[in-house]
């Protein structure tokens, strides 16, 4: 298997399902989901499959054949939500007609998520879809999108806190749910800027997350975003952004807590790449080398394009940093000269 679909990582069943989706076949997708055994894997697999299926009518074909399939209904909620997000992000200027079209799409995705939630009340995925749709609701049309934050976290802005609570109740500290929440909060207008909201929410989440949770990486994602925004606005930025005590502490905790206990075969390639990137920038080449070994061929465009001279040259940045870090490791005993 190659890295032609990095989001699938080291999951060969998922990789094959993605390839079949692109060809218009849904049987492999159904089989993969039938063999999915726990919520974190279910969430991750349906998310990857939903992104691939949003460009096709494969899930619709599946629903025509098996309209009562729980998995097909969940996948339709995924696809409908992904299409709304894509339409929203492509908009440069919103006309009344475009706004109505997006609102109609969002309503359809909301209804699809509701059907999936009713079929399996224990499933966190429909609630993740609800949270994701907040990004497209800048005016807070849905009351669920503008709930005050839980006390005493009053410094965080209103948002879909009730929806996060429901997702969390079904799968505590579900990785996607909390990432979606971060994106949702940043999409809402308010006195605090996107950068401050991302940083505050990431710190709060990391303070609550278990010692081996991938959510310990949320502060790294927030810092990558800050770096990108500073660079794009012409501010002078460098690796000093990564040497501050707060991010050094967060990166150390992510490496010693999450990475030291994770299985790279079932971990998000994006998480592994963000951790390696932060370790390189923060001056931890030995630790970064270990993460690069876990990444293998599954490099992702983000966050490496932040340091590339041109975004399409992100792989050169990845390889340069990887090679430098791997050289910092002492040779294996069998490689040492007598």
Coordinates of N, CA and C in Angstrom, one line a residue, residues 135-244:
X135 N -20.3 25.6 12.0 CA -19.3 26.4 11.3 C -20.1 27.2 10.2
X136 N -21.2 26.7 9.7 CA -21.9 27.4 8.6 C -23.0 28.3 9.1
X137 N -23.2 28.3 10.4 CA -24.3 29.1 11.0 C -23.7 30.3 11.7
X138 N -23.2 31.3 11.0 CA -22.6 32.5 11.6 C -23.5 33.3 12.4
X139 N -24.8 33.3 12.1 CA -25.8 34.1 12.8 C -26.5 33.4 14.0
X140 N -26.1 32.1 14.2 CA -26.7 31.4 15.3 C -28.2 31.1 15.1
X141 N -28.5 30.7 13.9 CA -29.9 30.4 13.5 C -30.4 29.2 14.4
X142 N -29.6 28.2 14.6 CA -30.0 27.1 15.5 C -29.7 27.5 17.0
X143 N -30.7 27.4 17.9 CA -30.4 27.7 19.3 C -29.3 26.8 19.8
X144 N -29.1 25.6 19.3 CA -28.1 24.7 19.8 C -26.7 25.2 19.5
X145 N -26.6 26.1 18.6 CA -25.3 26.6 18.2 C -24.8 27.8 19.1
X146 N -25.6 28.3 20.0 CA -25.3 29.5 20.7 C -25.6 29.3 22.2
X147 N -25.2 28.2 22.7 CA -25.3 27.9 24.2 C -24.2 28.4 25.0
X148 N -24.4 29.0 26.1 CA -23.3 29.6 26.9 C -22.3 28.4 27.3
X149 N -21.1 28.8 27.6 CA -20.1 27.7 27.9 C -20.4 27.3 29.4
X150 N -19.9 26.1 29.7 CA -20.1 25.6 31.1 C -19.2 26.4 32.0
X151 N -19.8 26.6 33.2 CA -19.0 27.3 34.2 C -18.0 26.3 34.8
X152 N -16.8 26.8 35.2 CA -16.4 28.2 35.3 C -15.7 28.7 34.0
X153 N -15.9 28.1 32.9 CA -15.1 28.4 31.7 C -15.8 29.6 31.0
X154 N -16.1 30.7 31.7 CA -16.9 31.8 31.2 C -16.1 32.6 30.2
X155 N -14.8 32.4 30.1 CA -14.0 33.2 29.1 C -14.2 32.7 27.7
X156 N -14.6 31.4 27.6 CA -14.9 30.8 26.3 C -16.2 31.3 25.7
X157 N -16.3 31.5 24.4 CA -17.6 32.1 23.9 C -18.7 31.1 23.8
X158 N -19.9 31.6 23.6 CA -21.1 30.6 23.4 C -20.8 29.8 22.1
X159 N -21.5 28.7 22.1 CA -21.3 27.8 20.9 C -22.1 26.5 21.1
X160 N -21.8 25.4 20.4 CA -22.6 24.2 20.5 C -22.2 23.3 21.7
X161 N -22.2 23.9 22.9 CA -21.7 23.2 24.1 C -22.6 22.0 24.4
X162 N -23.9 22.2 24.2 CA -24.8 21.1 24.5 C -24.6 19.9 23.5
X163 N -24.3 20.2 22.3 CA -24.0 19.2 21.3 C -22.7 18.4 21.7
X164 N -21.7 19.2 22.1 CA -20.4 18.6 22.5 C -20.7 17.7 23.8
X165 N -21.5 18.1 24.7 CA -21.8 17.3 25.8 C -22.5 16.0 25.4
X166 N -23.4 16.0 24.4 CA -24.0 14.8 24.0 C -23.0 13.8 23.3
X167 N -22.1 14.4 22.5 CA -21.1 13.6 21.9 C -20.1 13.0 22.9
X168 N -19.8 13.8 23.9 CA -18.9 13.4 25.0 C -19.5 12.3 25.8
X169 N -20.8 12.4 26.0 CA -21.6 11.4 26.8 C -21.5 10.0 26.2
X170 N -21.5 10.0 24.8 CA -21.5 8.8 24.1 C -20.1 8.2 24.0
X171 N -19.1 9.1 23.8 CA -17.7 8.6 23.7 C -16.9 9.7 24.3
X172 N -16.5 9.5 25.6 CA -15.8 10.6 26.3 C -14.5 10.9 25.6
X173 N -14.3 12.3 25.4 CA -13.1 12.8 24.8 C -12.9 12.3 23.4
X174 N -14.0 12.1 22.6 CA -13.9 11.7 21.2 C -13.1 12.7 20.5
X175 N -12.1 12.3 19.8 CA -11.1 13.2 19.2 C -11.8 14.2 18.2
X176 N -12.6 13.6 17.3 CA -13.3 14.5 16.3 C -14.2 15.5 16.9
X177 N -15.0 15.1 17.9 CA -15.9 16.0 18.6 C -15.3 17.2 19.1
X178 N -14.1 17.1 19.7 CA -13.5 18.2 20.3 C -12.7 19.1 19.3
X179 N -12.2 18.5 18.2 CA -11.7 19.2 17.1 C -12.8 20.0 16.4
X180 N -13.9 19.4 16.2 CA -15.0 20.1 15.6 C -15.5 21.3 16.5
X181 N -15.5 21.1 17.8 CA -15.9 22.1 18.7 C -14.9 23.3 18.6
X182 N -13.7 23.1 18.5 CA -12.7 24.1 18.3 C -13.0 24.9 17.0
X183 N -13.2 24.2 15.9 CA -13.5 24.9 14.7 C -14.8 25.7 14.8
X184 N -15.8 25.1 15.4 CA -17.1 25.8 15.6 C -17.0 27.1 16.4
X185 N -16.2 27.1 17.5 CA -16.1 28.3 18.3 C -15.3 29.4 17.5
X186 N -14.4 29.0 16.7 CA -13.6 30.0 15.9 C -14.4 30.6 14.8
X187 N -15.5 29.9 14.4 CA -16.3 30.4 13.3 C -17.3 31.5 13.7
X188 N -17.5 31.6 15.1 CA -18.5 32.6 15.6 C -17.9 33.9 15.8
X189 N -18.6 35.0 15.3 CA -18.1 36.4 15.6 C -18.2 36.7 17.1
X190 N -17.3 37.5 17.6 CA -17.3 37.8 19.0 C -16.1 38.7 19.3
X191 N -16.0 39.2 20.6 CA -14.9 40.1 21.0 C -13.6 39.4 20.9
X192 N -13.5 38.1 21.1 CA -12.2 37.4 21.1 C -11.9 37.0 19.7
X193 N -10.6 37.1 19.3 CA -10.2 36.7 17.9 C -10.1 35.2 17.8
X194 N -10.1 34.7 16.6 CA -10.0 33.3 16.3 C -8.8 32.7 17.0
X195 N -7.7 33.4 17.0 CA -6.4 32.9 17.6 C -6.6 32.7 19.1
X196 N -7.2 33.7 19.8 CA -7.3 33.6 21.2 C -8.3 32.5 21.6
X197 N -9.4 32.3 20.8 CA -10.4 31.3 21.1 C -9.8 29.9 20.9
X198 N -9.0 29.7 19.8 CA -8.4 28.4 19.5 C -7.4 28.1 20.7
X199 N -6.6 29.1 21.1 CA -5.6 28.8 22.2 C -6.3 28.5 23.5
X200 N -7.3 29.3 23.9 CA -8.0 29.1 25.1 C -8.7 27.7 25.2
X201 N -9.4 27.4 24.1 CA -10.1 26.1 24.1 C -9.2 25.0 24.1
X202 N -8.1 25.1 23.4 CA -7.1 24.0 23.3 C -6.5 23.8 24.7
X203 N -6.1 24.8 25.4 CA -5.6 24.7 26.7 C -6.6 24.1 27.7
X204 N -7.8 24.5 27.6 CA -8.8 24.0 28.5 C -9.0 22.5 28.2
X205 N -9.1 22.1 27.0 CA -9.4 20.7 26.6 C -8.2 19.9 27.1
X206 N -7.0 20.3 26.8 CA -5.8 19.5 27.2 C -5.7 19.4 28.8
X207 N -6.3 20.3 29.5 CA -6.3 20.2 31.0 C -7.2 19.2 31.5
X208 N -8.3 18.9 30.6 CA -9.3 17.9 31.0 C -9.0 16.5 30.5
X209 N -8.3 16.4 29.4 CA -8.1 15.2 28.7 C -7.3 14.2 29.5
X210 N -7.6 12.9 29.2 CA -6.8 11.8 29.9 C -5.3 11.9 29.5
X211 N -4.4 11.3 30.3 CA -3.0 11.5 30.1 C -2.5 10.9 28.7
X212 N -3.3 9.9 28.1 CA -2.9 9.3 26.9 C -3.8 9.7 25.7
X213 N -4.5 10.8 25.8 CA -5.4 11.2 24.8 C -4.8 12.0 23.7
X214 N -5.2 11.7 22.4 CA -4.7 12.6 21.3 C -5.1 14.0 21.4
X215 N -6.1 14.3 22.3 CA -6.5 15.7 22.4 C -5.4 16.5 23.1
X216 N -4.4 15.9 23.7 CA -3.3 16.7 24.2 C -2.6 17.4 23.1
X217 N -2.9 17.1 21.9 CA -2.3 17.8 20.7 C -3.0 19.0 20.3
X218 N -4.2 19.3 20.9 CA -5.0 20.5 20.4 C -4.2 21.8 20.6
X219 N -3.4 22.0 21.6 CA -2.5 23.2 21.7 C -1.6 23.3 20.5
X220 N -1.1 22.2 20.0 CA -0.2 22.2 18.9 C -0.9 22.6 17.6
X221 N -2.1 22.1 17.4 CA -3.0 22.6 16.3 C -3.2 24.1 16.4
X222 N -3.5 24.6 17.6 CA -3.7 26.0 17.7 C -2.5 26.8 17.4
X223 N -1.3 26.3 17.8 CA -0.1 27.0 17.5 C 0.3 27.0 16.0
X224 N 0.0 25.9 15.4 CA 0.2 25.8 13.9 C -0.7 26.9 13.2
X225 N -1.9 27.0 13.7 CA -2.8 28.0 13.1 C -2.3 29.4 13.3
X226 N -1.8 29.6 14.6 CA -1.3 31.0 14.9 C -0.1 31.3 14.0
X227 N 0.8 30.3 13.8 CA 1.9 30.5 12.9 C 1.5 30.9 11.5
X228 N 0.5 30.1 11.0 CA 0.1 30.3 9.6 C -0.5 31.7 9.5
X229 N -1.3 32.1 10.5 CA -2.0 33.4 10.4 C -1.0 34.6 10.5
X230 N 0.0 34.4 11.4 CA 1.0 35.4 11.5 C 1.8 35.6 10.2
X231 N 2.2 34.4 9.6 CA 3.0 34.4 8.4 C 2.2 35.0 7.3
X232 N 0.9 34.7 7.1 CA 0.1 35.2 6.0 C -0.2 36.7 6.2
X233 N -0.2 37.2 7.4 CA -0.4 38.6 7.6 C 0.8 39.5 7.5
X234 N 2.0 38.8 7.3 CA 3.2 39.5 7.1 C 4.0 39.8 8.4
X235 N 3.5 39.2 9.5 CA 4.2 39.4 10.8 C 5.5 38.5 10.8
X236 N 6.5 39.0 11.4 CA 7.7 38.2 11.5 C 7.5 37.1 12.5
X237 N 7.7 35.9 12.0 CA 7.5 34.7 12.8 C 8.7 33.8 12.6
X238 N 9.0 33.0 13.6 CA 10.1 32.1 13.6 C 9.9 31.0 14.6
X239 N 10.9 30.2 14.8 CA 10.8 29.1 15.8 C 10.6 29.5 17.2
X240 N 10.8 30.9 17.5 CA 10.6 31.3 18.8 C 9.2 31.1 19.3
X241 N 8.3 31.1 18.3 CA 6.9 30.8 18.6 C 6.7 29.4 19.3
X242 N 7.6 28.5 19.0 CA 7.6 27.1 19.5 C 8.4 26.9 20.7
X243 N 9.1 27.9 21.2 CA 10.0 27.8 22.4 C 9.4 28.4 23.6
X244 N 8.2 28.9 23.5 CA 7.5 29.5 24.7 C 7.2 28.3 25.7

